[in-house]
Amino acid sequence: MRHKRIYLAWLVLHFLIIVAISCREVVWLVAHRLTALPPSWSYLAQKVEPITARALGQTLASSNPLRRAFLTYCHLAGTERGYGYFAPNVPDSFRLGFGVDYADGRSEYTLPAVNSRAAGLRVASLLDEIGRTPHPALREYVVKTIAGTIWREHPDAVKVRAVFGVTKLPSIVEFEQGKQEDFEFLYGYDFSRREAAAPLPQP
Amino acid sequence: MLRVGLGIQTIFYAVSLQYDWNYLFARTGHELVGPELPEALLSTQSPLVPRLGWLTAVGIRIGLSESIVLSIAWWLLVIAGAALVAGVFSRASAVVAWLVHLSAAKSAGFLCYGVDNFMTIGFFYLVFAPLPDRWSVDQRWQKARPQDRQLLGFWRRVLQLHLCVIYFFTGLTKASGTGWWDGSNLWRALIRPPFTGIAIALLELSYPFFIWGRRTRAIWLAGICTMHVAIGLAMGMYLFALVMVVLNLAAFAPNGFVWKICASPGANREQPETCREVEAH
């Protein structure tokens, strides 16, 4: 009987966490007007958002033991994030390319390469993170780290130029008018040999 | 089903990353991004979540290089996966697979996607579920009493409920986007398969309601598994497709299968355990 109660209590708590995290994601999407819902809903969601954040302990200090225990459990159980895959809309594809310049004036274009399709999906996920992050410093750090791999593959290069952008797919009407997918430039970074040799900033 | 399915998933996961393992997880200057930043970010959330950095630190302390430690981690995954498939040292294998995969996923950080999340969920339930099960080699070796069916039913019910929450919220967030209603996502589906419009959102949104009914379960289970297989084939997300099919079959397929056996007129009445399994759920 006692065991049953323990299991039941855990079950309730576990699903409260899962539902709360999922609800928080939905509320966040509505509050940031990323859904088809009318603006009045966004206004309401903006009011609800701090409540959901508080309920999940996100307003507590990062060193708070309760918050740490909660996050540890979520990471161990795989419940630390919601389930809005490909939602609310199918995302655009981010692209990262590198222009490599040599001392003799030659230039070539290259992409980060991996050996398998499974790893390729992970690189695509990384590019999504770079594209979505609101922190420019984090974006630059990650691009710089990837540029390091390009340096190693092209040791005689003098300059590496990173170009980060997004592939925009045409709408039905645009496609009928003959428009193809478009690459939209978002960020660019230039790395010289000296810069690449410098130690990377500590996170 | 969950044990065998996750075992196969673990082997495929390890094998698919075999040639990129060090490139993704090493910190020797030859890596793509390296685990330093993800592990540092993870530490701000919780210092207790396992990561490959811990293994590396222990390995270096006893004189092993990082690449050897990473190779050991990779082999641990393969061996634990194979042991799970066979049902040898089931509990220990489940714990090892869970912790090593979790460590890799957390150290990879930005290189993770849905498959890691769902593998963690599956392992978490497997680790605490009653093991060894009656089909495992452990059961034959140890000749242990069959596990408590009520407890087995409880953990299956937890997985079933979790899947319902997952599909409901996935469907809900999809349905809230304009692109799934005005046809633009259907159009994008034609350019970038496998998204097939609102049907996917409705299938996911209705999953928690129709997966429980005897008459609708098979249809929804087949529909959702077909959707994942299509995603796997069209986008090359084989691992993601496999883990979702495994979780769905582990949660719902055995019941449906057993129901069929019990309900058929010619069913062997000498199968009380199988039928009691249905009642337990």
Tab-separated table of C-alpha atoms in Angstrom:
chain	number	residue	atom	x	y	z
A	1	MET	CA	0.000	0.000	0.000
A	2	ARG	CA	2.804	2.354	0.957
A	3	HIS	CA	4.661	1.568	-2.259
A	4	LYS	CA	1.540	2.245	-4.271
A	5	ARG	CA	1.238	5.684	-2.727
A	6	ILE	CA	4.867	6.452	-3.463
A	7	TYR	CA	4.423	5.386	-7.091
A	8	LEU	CA	1.234	7.407	-7.390
A	9	ALA	CA	2.849	10.517	-5.887
A	10	TRP	CA	5.792	10.197	-8.270
A	11	LEU	CA	3.447	9.700	-11.233
A	12	VAL	CA	1.484	12.856	-10.414
A	13	LEU	CA	4.637	14.912	-9.878
A	14	HIS	CA	6.320	13.554	-13.006
A	15	PHE	CA	3.389	14.400	-15.246
A	16	LEU	CA	2.860	17.760	-13.611
A	17	ILE	CA	6.430	18.607	-14.637
A	18	ILE	CA	5.966	17.309	-18.195
A	19	VAL	CA	2.672	19.138	-18.706
A	20	ALA	CA	3.973	22.338	-17.093
A	21	ILE	CA	7.040	22.416	-19.343
A	22	SER	CA	4.934	21.701	-22.432
A	23	CYS	CA	2.395	24.383	-21.468
A	24	ARG	CA	5.190	26.859	-20.904
A	25	GLU	CA	6.438	26.275	-24.439
A	26	VAL	CA	2.956	26.836	-25.902
A	27	VAL	CA	2.476	29.988	-23.813
A	28	TRP	CA	5.873	31.280	-24.947
A	29	LEU	CA	4.966	30.750	-28.614
A	30	VAL	CA	1.642	32.544	-28.175
A	31	ALA	CA	3.200	35.376	-26.159
A	32	HIS	CA	5.818	35.979	-28.860
A	33	ARG	CA	3.135	36.034	-31.586
A	34	LEU	CA	4.530	33.021	-33.370
A	35	THR	CA	1.130	31.399	-33.722
A	36	ALA	CA	-2.037	32.057	-35.727
A	37	LEU	CA	-3.914	33.114	-32.623
A	38	PRO	CA	-5.215	36.702	-32.456
A	39	PRO	CA	-3.137	39.417	-30.704
A	40	SER	CA	-5.481	39.459	-27.715
A	41	TRP	CA	-4.307	35.925	-26.953
A	42	SER	CA	-0.700	37.087	-27.079
A	43	TYR	CA	-1.510	39.786	-24.540
A	44	LEU	CA	-3.055	37.148	-22.269
A	45	ALA	CA	-0.122	34.773	-22.788
A	46	GLN	CA	2.311	37.544	-21.854
A	47	LYS	CA	0.472	37.813	-18.545
A	48	VAL	CA	0.541	34.039	-18.020
A	49	GLU	CA	4.188	33.559	-19.055
A	50	PRO	CA	5.737	34.836	-15.778
A	51	ILE	CA	3.393	32.571	-13.826
A	52	THR	CA	4.496	29.474	-15.749
A	53	ALA	CA	8.126	30.545	-15.371
A	54	ARG	CA	7.648	30.902	-11.632
A	55	ALA	CA	5.902	27.535	-11.413
A	56	LEU	CA	8.922	25.899	-13.053
A	57	GLY	CA	11.349	27.662	-10.732
A	58	GLN	CA	12.903	29.705	-13.515
A	59	THR	CA	12.754	32.867	-11.437
A	60	LEU	CA	14.848	31.301	-8.673
A	61	ALA	CA	18.582	31.971	-8.515
A	62	SER	CA	20.621	29.527	-10.591
A	63	SER	CA	22.374	28.368	-7.413
A	64	ASN	CA	19.107	27.633	-5.624
A	65	PRO	CA	19.200	23.945	-4.539
A	66	LEU	CA	15.507	23.443	-5.319
A	67	ARG	CA	15.972	24.712	-8.851
A	68	ARG	CA	19.092	22.597	-9.305
A	69	ALA	CA	17.352	19.486	-8.037
A	70	PHE	CA	14.431	20.136	-10.364
A	71	LEU	CA	16.672	20.674	-13.396
A	72	THR	CA	18.776	17.627	-12.538
A	73	TYR	CA	15.669	15.467	-12.456
A	74	CYS	CA	14.430	16.949	-15.744
A	75	HIS	CA	17.755	16.281	-17.492
A	76	LEU	CA	17.935	12.712	-16.167
A	77	ALA	CA	14.347	11.960	-17.210
A	78	GLY	CA	14.569	13.725	-20.564
A	79	THR	CA	11.773	16.119	-19.669
A	80	GLU	CA	13.719	19.378	-19.711
A	81	ARG	CA	12.103	20.676	-22.897
A	82	GLY	CA	8.756	20.704	-24.647
A	83	TYR	CA	7.745	18.775	-27.722
A	84	GLY	CA	7.076	21.430	-30.346
A	85	TYR	CA	8.985	19.728	-33.150
A	86	PHE	CA	8.538	21.429	-36.545
A	87	ALA	CA	6.031	23.701	-34.857
A	88	PRO	CA	4.327	26.068	-35.065
A	89	ASN	CA	5.707	26.137	-38.617
A	90	VAL	CA	8.281	24.238	-40.622
A	91	PRO	CA	11.495	26.199	-40.026
A	92	ASP	CA	13.822	27.572	-42.669
A	93	SER	CA	17.175	25.883	-43.112
A	94	PHE	CA	20.235	27.683	-41.848
A	95	ARG	CA	23.480	27.442	-43.774
A	96	LEU	CA	27.084	28.095	-42.816
A	97	GLY	CA	29.742	28.312	-45.477
A	98	PHE	CA	33.394	29.296	-45.386
A	99	GLY	CA	35.389	31.226	-47.955
A	100	VAL	CA	39.068	30.295	-47.701
A	101	ASP	CA	41.677	32.754	-49.037
A	102	TYR	CA	45.280	31.783	-49.793
A	103	ALA	CA	48.411	33.939	-49.949
A	104	ASP	CA	48.707	33.508	-53.741
A	105	GLY	CA	45.249	35.045	-54.265
A	106	ARG	CA	43.372	31.786	-54.696
A	107	SER	CA	40.004	31.384	-52.985
A	108	GLU	CA	37.733	28.443	-52.404
A	109	TYR	CA	34.413	27.777	-50.763
A	110	THR	CA	33.954	24.978	-48.271
A	111	LEU	CA	31.416	23.622	-45.788
A	112	PRO	CA	31.819	21.934	-42.400
A	113	ALA	CA	32.129	18.239	-43.221
A	114	VAL	CA	31.236	15.117	-41.268
A	115	ASN	CA	31.520	11.460	-42.165
A	116	SER	CA	27.956	10.277	-41.770
A	117	ARG	CA	24.398	11.362	-42.347
A	118	ALA	CA	23.627	10.929	-38.652
A	119	ALA	CA	26.359	13.430	-37.798
A	120	GLY	CA	25.109	15.685	-40.607
A	121	LEU	CA	21.726	15.931	-38.869
A	122	ARG	CA	23.532	16.996	-35.733
A	123	VAL	CA	25.397	19.705	-37.608
A	124	ALA	CA	22.028	20.926	-38.974
A	125	SER	CA	20.794	21.076	-35.398
A	126	LEU	CA	23.882	23.084	-34.452
A	127	LEU	CA	23.198	25.562	-37.263
A	128	ASP	CA	19.621	25.948	-36.025
A	129	GLU	CA	20.989	26.804	-32.596
A	130	ILE	CA	23.387	29.355	-34.082
A	131	GLY	CA	20.543	30.910	-36.059
A	132	ARG	CA	18.095	31.062	-33.194
A	133	THR	CA	20.295	32.183	-30.337
A	134	PRO	CA	19.632	35.738	-29.172
A	135	HIS	CA	23.237	36.022	-27.921
A	136	PRO	CA	25.654	37.382	-30.574
A	137	ALA	CA	28.683	36.434	-28.471
A	138	LEU	CA	27.588	32.807	-28.316
A	139	ARG	CA	26.954	32.775	-32.065
A	140	GLU	CA	30.399	34.209	-32.764
A	141	TYR	CA	32.073	31.767	-30.402
A	142	VAL	CA	30.484	28.744	-32.063
A	143	VAL	CA	31.166	29.999	-35.599
A	144	LYS	CA	34.756	30.734	-34.588
A	145	THR	CA	35.158	27.228	-33.190
A	146	ILE	CA	33.850	25.686	-36.401
A	147	ALA	CA	36.149	27.994	-38.376
A	148	GLY	CA	38.985	26.425	-36.403
A	149	THR	CA	38.244	23.082	-38.060
A	150	ILE	CA	38.426	24.796	-41.474
A	151	TRP	CA	41.834	26.217	-40.543
A	152	ARG	CA	43.090	22.768	-39.688
A	153	GLU	CA	41.876	21.404	-43.020
A	154	HIS	CA	43.494	24.329	-44.909
A	155	PRO	CA	46.687	25.048	-42.993
A	156	ASP	CA	48.125	27.302	-45.711
A	157	ALA	CA	45.094	29.601	-45.815
A	158	VAL	CA	45.594	33.214	-44.719
A	159	LYS	CA	42.002	34.160	-44.176
A	160	VAL	CA	38.730	32.372	-43.502
A	161	ARG	CA	35.417	34.105	-44.062
A	162	ALA	CA	32.345	32.608	-42.428
A	163	VAL	CA	28.987	33.349	-44.022
A	164	PHE	CA	25.896	32.427	-42.069
A	165	GLY	CA	22.457	32.673	-43.627
A	166	VAL	CA	19.098	31.087	-44.120
A	167	THR	CA	17.571	29.335	-47.119
A	168	LYS	CA	14.176	30.871	-47.849
A	169	LEU	CA	11.760	28.619	-49.681
A	170	PRO	CA	9.385	30.263	-52.193
A	171	SER	CA	5.643	30.345	-51.573
A	172	ILE	CA	3.300	28.579	-54.025
A	173	VAL	CA	2.608	31.837	-55.894
A	174	GLU	CA	6.295	32.737	-56.032
A	175	PHE	CA	7.161	29.280	-57.299
A	176	GLU	CA	4.579	29.589	-60.085
A	177	GLN	CA	6.296	32.821	-61.054
A	178	GLY	CA	9.524	30.920	-61.413
A	179	LYS	CA	11.181	31.865	-58.146
A	180	GLN	CA	13.573	29.330	-56.660
A	181	GLU	CA	14.810	29.009	-53.088
A	182	ASP	CA	16.792	31.999	-51.918
A	183	PHE	CA	19.808	32.368	-49.660
A	184	GLU	CA	19.454	35.256	-47.258
A	185	PHE	CA	22.647	36.535	-45.660
A	186	LEU	CA	22.405	36.948	-41.880
A	187	TYR	CA	25.906	37.225	-40.394
A	188	GLY	CA	29.480	37.306	-41.640
A	189	TYR	CA	32.753	36.862	-39.794
A	190	ASP	CA	36.336	37.279	-40.992
A	191	PHE	CA	39.093	35.333	-39.323
A	192	SER	CA	42.728	35.993	-40.073
A	193	ARG	CA	45.576	33.605	-39.260
A	194	ARG	CA	46.617	35.589	-36.193
A	195	GLU	CA	43.093	35.671	-34.831
A	196	ALA	CA	42.629	31.969	-35.311
A	197	ALA	CA	45.862	31.236	-33.473
A	198	ALA	CA	44.747	33.272	-30.483
A	199	PRO	CA	43.192	31.342	-27.615
A	200	LEU	CA	39.427	31.099	-27.790
A	201	PRO	CA	37.476	32.972	-25.128
A	202	GLN	CA	36.464	30.916	-22.131
A	203	PRO	CA	32.693	30.426	-21.824
B	1	MET	CA	9.775	-4.599	-26.426
B	2	LEU	CA	11.226	-1.477	-24.817
B	3	ARG	CA	14.373	-3.310	-23.743
B	4	VAL	CA	15.025	-4.911	-27.132
B	5	GLY	CA	14.004	-1.788	-29.079
B	6	LEU	CA	16.233	0.515	-27.078
B	7	GLY	CA	19.057	-1.996	-27.340
B	8	ILE	CA	18.835	-1.922	-31.134
B	9	GLN	CA	18.490	1.867	-31.030
B	10	THR	CA	21.641	2.165	-28.893
B	11	ILE	CA	23.666	0.026	-31.284
B	12	PHE	CA	22.469	2.019	-34.315
B	13	TYR	CA	23.144	5.275	-32.475
B	14	ALA	CA	26.722	4.268	-31.693
B	15	VAL	CA	27.438	2.772	-35.115
B	16	SER	CA	26.001	5.777	-36.969
B	17	LEU	CA	28.402	8.079	-35.108
B	18	GLN	CA	31.369	5.729	-35.193
B	19	TYR	CA	33.493	7.789	-37.588
B	20	ASP	CA	32.523	11.149	-36.078
B	21	TRP	CA	32.626	10.167	-32.412
B	22	ASN	CA	35.918	11.893	-31.559
B	23	TYR	CA	35.185	14.766	-33.934
B	24	LEU	CA	32.004	15.507	-32.005
B	25	PHE	CA	33.116	14.830	-28.446
B	26	ALA	CA	36.878	15.298	-28.131
B	27	ARG	CA	38.526	18.391	-26.694
B	28	THR	CA	41.942	17.958	-28.202
B	29	GLY	CA	41.702	20.752	-30.752
B	30	HIS	CA	40.426	18.478	-33.513
B	31	GLU	CA	36.767	18.689	-32.637
B	32	LEU	CA	33.900	20.440	-34.404
B	33	VAL	CA	32.617	22.461	-31.471
B	34	GLY	CA	33.863	20.582	-28.437
B	35	PRO	CA	32.113	19.767	-25.184
B	36	GLU	CA	33.532	22.651	-23.108
B	37	LEU	CA	30.779	25.162	-23.804
B	38	PRO	CA	27.810	22.742	-23.526
B	39	GLU	CA	29.234	21.284	-20.317
B	40	ALA	CA	29.841	24.760	-18.865
B	41	LEU	CA	26.272	25.771	-19.703
B	42	LEU	CA	25.004	22.511	-18.216
B	43	SER	CA	26.916	23.191	-14.996
B	44	THR	CA	25.049	26.472	-14.564
B	45	GLN	CA	21.820	24.449	-14.556
B	46	SER	CA	22.973	21.427	-12.626
B	47	PRO	CA	26.409	20.149	-11.637
B	48	LEU	CA	25.041	16.627	-11.126
B	49	VAL	CA	24.000	15.706	-14.657
B	50	PRO	CA	26.484	13.203	-16.148
B	51	ARG	CA	28.753	14.313	-18.977
B	52	LEU	CA	31.648	12.856	-20.910
B	53	GLY	CA	34.003	15.316	-19.216
B	54	TRP	CA	33.686	13.283	-16.034
B	55	LEU	CA	34.740	10.092	-17.788
B	56	THR	CA	37.603	11.907	-19.475
B	57	ALA	CA	38.793	13.366	-16.167
B	58	VAL	CA	38.769	9.938	-14.512
B	59	GLY	CA	40.531	8.387	-17.504
B	60	ILE	CA	43.257	11.025	-17.564
B	61	ARG	CA	43.798	10.551	-13.828
B	62	ILE	CA	44.551	6.867	-14.371
B	63	GLY	CA	46.765	7.580	-17.346
B	64	LEU	CA	44.423	7.088	-20.288
B	65	SER	CA	44.298	9.501	-23.185
B	66	GLU	CA	41.053	11.234	-24.088
B	67	SER	CA	40.662	9.315	-27.330
B	68	ILE	CA	40.925	6.001	-25.436
B	69	VAL	CA	38.313	7.156	-22.920
B	70	LEU	CA	35.996	8.156	-25.768
B	71	SER	CA	36.562	4.779	-27.439
B	72	ILE	CA	35.696	3.043	-24.168
B	73	ALA	CA	32.505	5.099	-23.940
B	74	TRP	CA	31.609	4.133	-27.506
B	75	TRP	CA	32.231	0.447	-26.845
B	76	LEU	CA	30.253	0.630	-23.609
B	77	LEU	CA	27.292	1.850	-25.636
B	78	VAL	CA	27.628	-0.952	-28.194
B	79	ILE	CA	28.051	-3.652	-25.544
B	80	ALA	CA	25.216	-2.305	-23.392
B	81	GLY	CA	23.005	-2.163	-26.490
B	82	ALA	CA	23.809	-5.762	-27.414
B	83	ALA	CA	23.273	-6.890	-23.820
B	84	LEU	CA	19.892	-5.166	-23.775
B	85	VAL	CA	18.845	-6.919	-26.969
B	86	ALA	CA	19.760	-10.292	-25.503
B	87	GLY	CA	18.585	-9.480	-22.002
B	88	VAL	CA	21.933	-10.191	-20.372
B	89	PHE	CA	22.558	-8.223	-17.164
B	90	SER	CA	19.471	-6.287	-18.160
B	91	ARG	CA	19.389	-3.787	-15.305
B	92	ALA	CA	23.114	-3.018	-15.378
B	93	SER	CA	23.046	-2.722	-19.167
B	94	ALA	CA	20.099	-0.339	-19.026
B	95	VAL	CA	21.869	1.842	-16.451
B	96	VAL	CA	25.124	1.902	-18.440
B	97	ALA	CA	23.345	2.689	-21.720
B	98	TRP	CA	21.293	5.441	-20.039
B	99	LEU	CA	24.268	7.105	-18.349
B	100	VAL	CA	26.702	6.892	-21.282
B	101	HIS	CA	24.122	8.090	-23.791
B	102	LEU	CA	23.025	10.879	-21.450
B	103	SER	CA	26.658	11.917	-20.965
B	104	ALA	CA	27.215	12.034	-24.714
B	105	ALA	CA	23.984	13.936	-25.317
B	106	LYS	CA	24.714	16.528	-22.645
B	107	SER	CA	28.328	16.990	-23.772
B	108	ALA	CA	27.233	17.357	-27.386
B	109	GLY	CA	24.876	20.172	-26.380
B	110	PHE	CA	24.002	22.068	-29.551
B	111	LEU	CA	24.579	18.942	-31.640
B	112	CYS	CA	21.612	17.199	-30.066
B	113	TYR	CA	18.156	16.861	-31.518
B	114	GLY	CA	14.900	15.072	-30.753
B	115	VAL	CA	16.313	11.556	-30.916
B	116	ASP	CA	18.524	12.157	-27.863
B	117	ASN	CA	15.598	13.486	-25.899
B	118	PHE	CA	13.437	10.456	-26.695
B	119	MET	CA	16.239	7.989	-26.036
B	120	THR	CA	16.714	9.559	-22.600
B	121	ILE	CA	12.989	9.228	-21.902
B	122	GLY	CA	13.003	5.583	-22.996
B	123	PHE	CA	16.103	4.718	-20.947
B	124	PHE	CA	14.750	6.492	-17.882
B	125	TYR	CA	11.647	4.296	-17.868
B	126	LEU	CA	13.601	1.183	-18.752
B	127	VAL	CA	16.036	1.668	-15.875
B	128	PHE	CA	13.215	1.749	-13.329
B	129	ALA	CA	10.925	-0.778	-15.017
B	130	PRO	CA	10.817	-4.371	-13.694
B	131	LEU	CA	13.806	-6.244	-15.131
B	132	PRO	CA	14.642	-8.902	-16.147
B	133	ASP	CA	11.529	-9.608	-18.173
B	134	ARG	CA	10.417	-13.106	-19.023
B	135	TRP	CA	11.946	-13.059	-22.515
B	136	SER	CA	15.429	-12.116	-21.331
B	137	VAL	CA	18.406	-14.448	-21.011
B	138	ASP	CA	18.706	-13.269	-17.407
B	139	GLN	CA	15.352	-14.852	-16.614
B	140	ARG	CA	16.513	-18.226	-17.900
B	141	TRP	CA	19.880	-18.053	-16.169
B	142	GLN	CA	18.630	-16.878	-12.824
B	143	LYS	CA	15.329	-18.770	-12.990
B	144	ALA	CA	13.908	-15.841	-11.061
B	145	ARG	CA	10.213	-15.428	-10.403
B	146	PRO	CA	8.384	-13.472	-13.097
B	147	GLN	CA	8.244	-9.762	-12.343
B	148	ASP	CA	5.251	-8.198	-10.688
B	149	ARG	CA	2.719	-7.744	-13.494
B	150	GLN	CA	1.070	-4.814	-11.776
B	151	LEU	CA	4.379	-2.997	-11.629
B	152	LEU	CA	5.050	-3.850	-15.261
B	153	GLY	CA	1.630	-2.487	-16.136
B	154	PHE	CA	2.342	0.666	-14.155
B	155	TRP	CA	5.516	1.462	-16.101
B	156	ARG	CA	3.824	0.714	-19.391
B	157	ARG	CA	1.007	3.023	-18.401
B	158	VAL	CA	3.536	5.781	-17.599
B	159	LEU	CA	5.060	5.395	-21.070
B	160	GLN	CA	1.607	5.407	-22.664
B	161	LEU	CA	0.625	8.600	-20.853
B	162	HIS	CA	3.933	10.252	-21.699
B	163	LEU	CA	3.481	9.505	-25.390
B	164	CYS	CA	-0.036	10.947	-25.259
B	165	VAL	CA	1.295	14.170	-23.726
B	166	ILE	CA	4.090	14.315	-26.323
B	167	TYR	CA	1.773	13.924	-29.311
B	168	PHE	CA	-0.902	16.188	-27.895
B	169	PHE	CA	1.475	19.097	-27.377
B	170	THR	CA	3.289	18.478	-30.655
B	171	GLY	CA	-0.063	18.544	-32.440
B	172	LEU	CA	-1.238	21.560	-30.481
B	173	THR	CA	1.828	23.653	-31.307
B	174	LYS	CA	1.615	22.620	-34.953
B	175	ALA	CA	-2.090	23.457	-35.101
B	176	SER	CA	-1.357	26.902	-33.663
B	177	GLY	CA	0.848	27.812	-36.623
B	178	THR	CA	-0.626	29.499	-39.667
B	179	GLY	CA	1.349	27.361	-42.066
B	180	TRP	CA	-0.450	24.163	-41.101
B	181	TRP	CA	-3.860	25.679	-41.896
B	182	ASP	CA	-3.364	27.871	-44.966
B	183	GLY	CA	-1.577	25.209	-46.969
B	184	SER	CA	1.844	26.831	-47.012
B	185	ASN	CA	3.319	24.070	-44.876
B	186	LEU	CA	1.711	21.545	-47.192
B	187	TRP	CA	3.518	23.314	-49.995
B	188	ARG	CA	6.760	23.220	-48.086
B	189	ALA	CA	6.035	19.548	-47.619
B	190	LEU	CA	6.215	19.123	-51.349
B	191	ILE	CA	9.574	20.821	-51.437
B	192	ARG	CA	10.854	19.446	-48.173
B	193	PRO	CA	9.184	16.145	-47.421
B	194	PRO	CA	7.802	14.545	-45.290
B	195	PHE	CA	5.435	17.171	-43.882
B	196	THR	CA	1.968	16.383	-45.105
B	197	GLY	CA	0.029	19.288	-43.830
B	198	ILE	CA	-2.658	19.401	-41.261
B	199	ALA	CA	-3.125	15.627	-41.286
B	200	ILE	CA	0.015	15.310	-39.182
B	201	ALA	CA	-1.122	17.938	-36.694
B	202	LEU	CA	-4.538	16.269	-36.398
B	203	LEU	CA	-3.056	12.796	-36.093
B	204	GLU	CA	-0.831	13.961	-33.238
B	205	LEU	CA	-3.451	16.105	-31.557
B	206	SER	CA	-6.015	13.285	-31.565
B	207	TYR	CA	-3.514	10.608	-30.492
B	208	PRO	CA	-4.275	10.861	-26.743
B	209	PHE	CA	-7.976	10.390	-27.406
B	210	PHE	CA	-8.027	7.606	-29.986
B	211	ILE	CA	-5.050	5.496	-28.946
B	212	TRP	CA	-6.943	4.138	-25.938
B	213	GLY	CA	-9.990	2.798	-27.776
B	214	ARG	CA	-9.897	-0.843	-28.824
B	215	ARG	CA	-11.296	-0.073	-32.252
B	216	THR	CA	-9.189	2.995	-32.991
B	217	ARG	CA	-5.919	1.975	-31.382
B	218	ALA	CA	-4.615	-0.031	-34.302
B	219	ILE	CA	-5.452	2.757	-36.763
B	220	TRP	CA	-3.758	5.466	-34.739
B	221	LEU	CA	-0.770	3.317	-33.905
B	222	ALA	CA	-0.322	2.376	-37.555
B	223	GLY	CA	-0.801	6.007	-38.594
B	224	ILE	CA	1.720	7.396	-36.144
B	225	CYS	CA	4.287	4.677	-36.904
B	226	THR	CA	3.815	5.257	-40.641
B	227	MET	CA	4.385	8.962	-40.082
B	228	HIS	CA	7.656	8.292	-38.247
B	229	VAL	CA	8.819	5.798	-40.853
B	230	ALA	CA	8.043	8.377	-43.557
B	231	ILE	CA	10.043	11.004	-41.660
B	232	GLY	CA	12.893	8.545	-41.338
B	233	LEU	CA	12.915	7.678	-45.025
B	234	ALA	CA	12.307	11.149	-46.422
B	235	MET	CA	14.570	13.157	-44.137
B	236	GLY	CA	17.122	10.503	-43.342
B	237	MET	CA	16.196	10.737	-39.655
B	238	TYR	CA	16.388	6.984	-39.177
B	239	LEU	CA	17.372	7.084	-35.523
B	240	PHE	CA	14.562	9.462	-34.670
B	241	ALA	CA	12.063	7.290	-36.528
B	242	LEU	CA	13.332	4.137	-34.842
B	243	VAL	CA	13.162	5.461	-31.286
B	244	MET	CA	9.633	6.789	-31.821
B	245	VAL	CA	8.435	3.513	-33.317
B	246	VAL	CA	10.081	1.600	-30.450
B	247	LEU	CA	8.419	3.786	-27.804
B	248	ASN	CA	5.034	3.516	-29.508
B	249	LEU	CA	5.194	-0.242	-29.915
B	250	ALA	CA	6.470	-0.710	-26.365
B	251	ALA	CA	3.603	1.359	-25.049
B	252	PHE	CA	0.704	0.180	-27.159
B	253	ALA	CA	1.470	-2.660	-29.543
B	254	PRO	CA	1.826	-5.572	-27.126
B	255	ASN	CA	-1.628	-4.965	-25.705
B	256	GLY	CA	-3.215	-4.886	-29.119
B	257	PHE	CA	-1.339	-8.007	-30.103
B	258	VAL	CA	-2.350	-9.847	-26.952
B	259	TRP	CA	-5.943	-8.707	-27.319
B	260	LYS	CA	-6.027	-10.296	-30.714
B	261	ILE	CA	-4.761	-13.597	-29.345
B	262	CYS	CA	-7.226	-13.577	-26.465
B	263	ALA	CA	-10.202	-12.470	-28.532
B	264	SER	CA	-9.831	-14.942	-31.393
B	265	PRO	CA	-12.204	-17.943	-31.083
B	266	GLY	CA	-9.429	-20.427	-31.655
B	267	ALA	CA	-7.156	-18.842	-29.141
B	268	ASN	CA	-5.412	-21.216	-26.844
B	269	ARG	CA	-7.069	-20.943	-23.440
B	270	GLU	CA	-3.820	-22.205	-21.947
B	271	GLN	CA	-2.354	-18.720	-21.919
B	272	PRO	CA	-3.504	-17.263	-18.625
B	273	GLU	CA	-0.403	-15.127	-18.123
B	274	THR	CA	-0.829	-13.411	-21.449
B	275	CYS	CA	-4.466	-12.660	-20.788
B	276	ARG	CA	-3.784	-11.455	-17.281
B	277	GLU	CA	-1.306	-9.033	-18.804
B	278	VAL	CA	-4.222	-7.419	-20.623
B	279	GLU	CA	-6.217	-7.187	-17.443
B	280	ALA	CA	-3.306	-5.580	-15.650
B	281	HIS	CA	-3.499	-2.723	-18.113
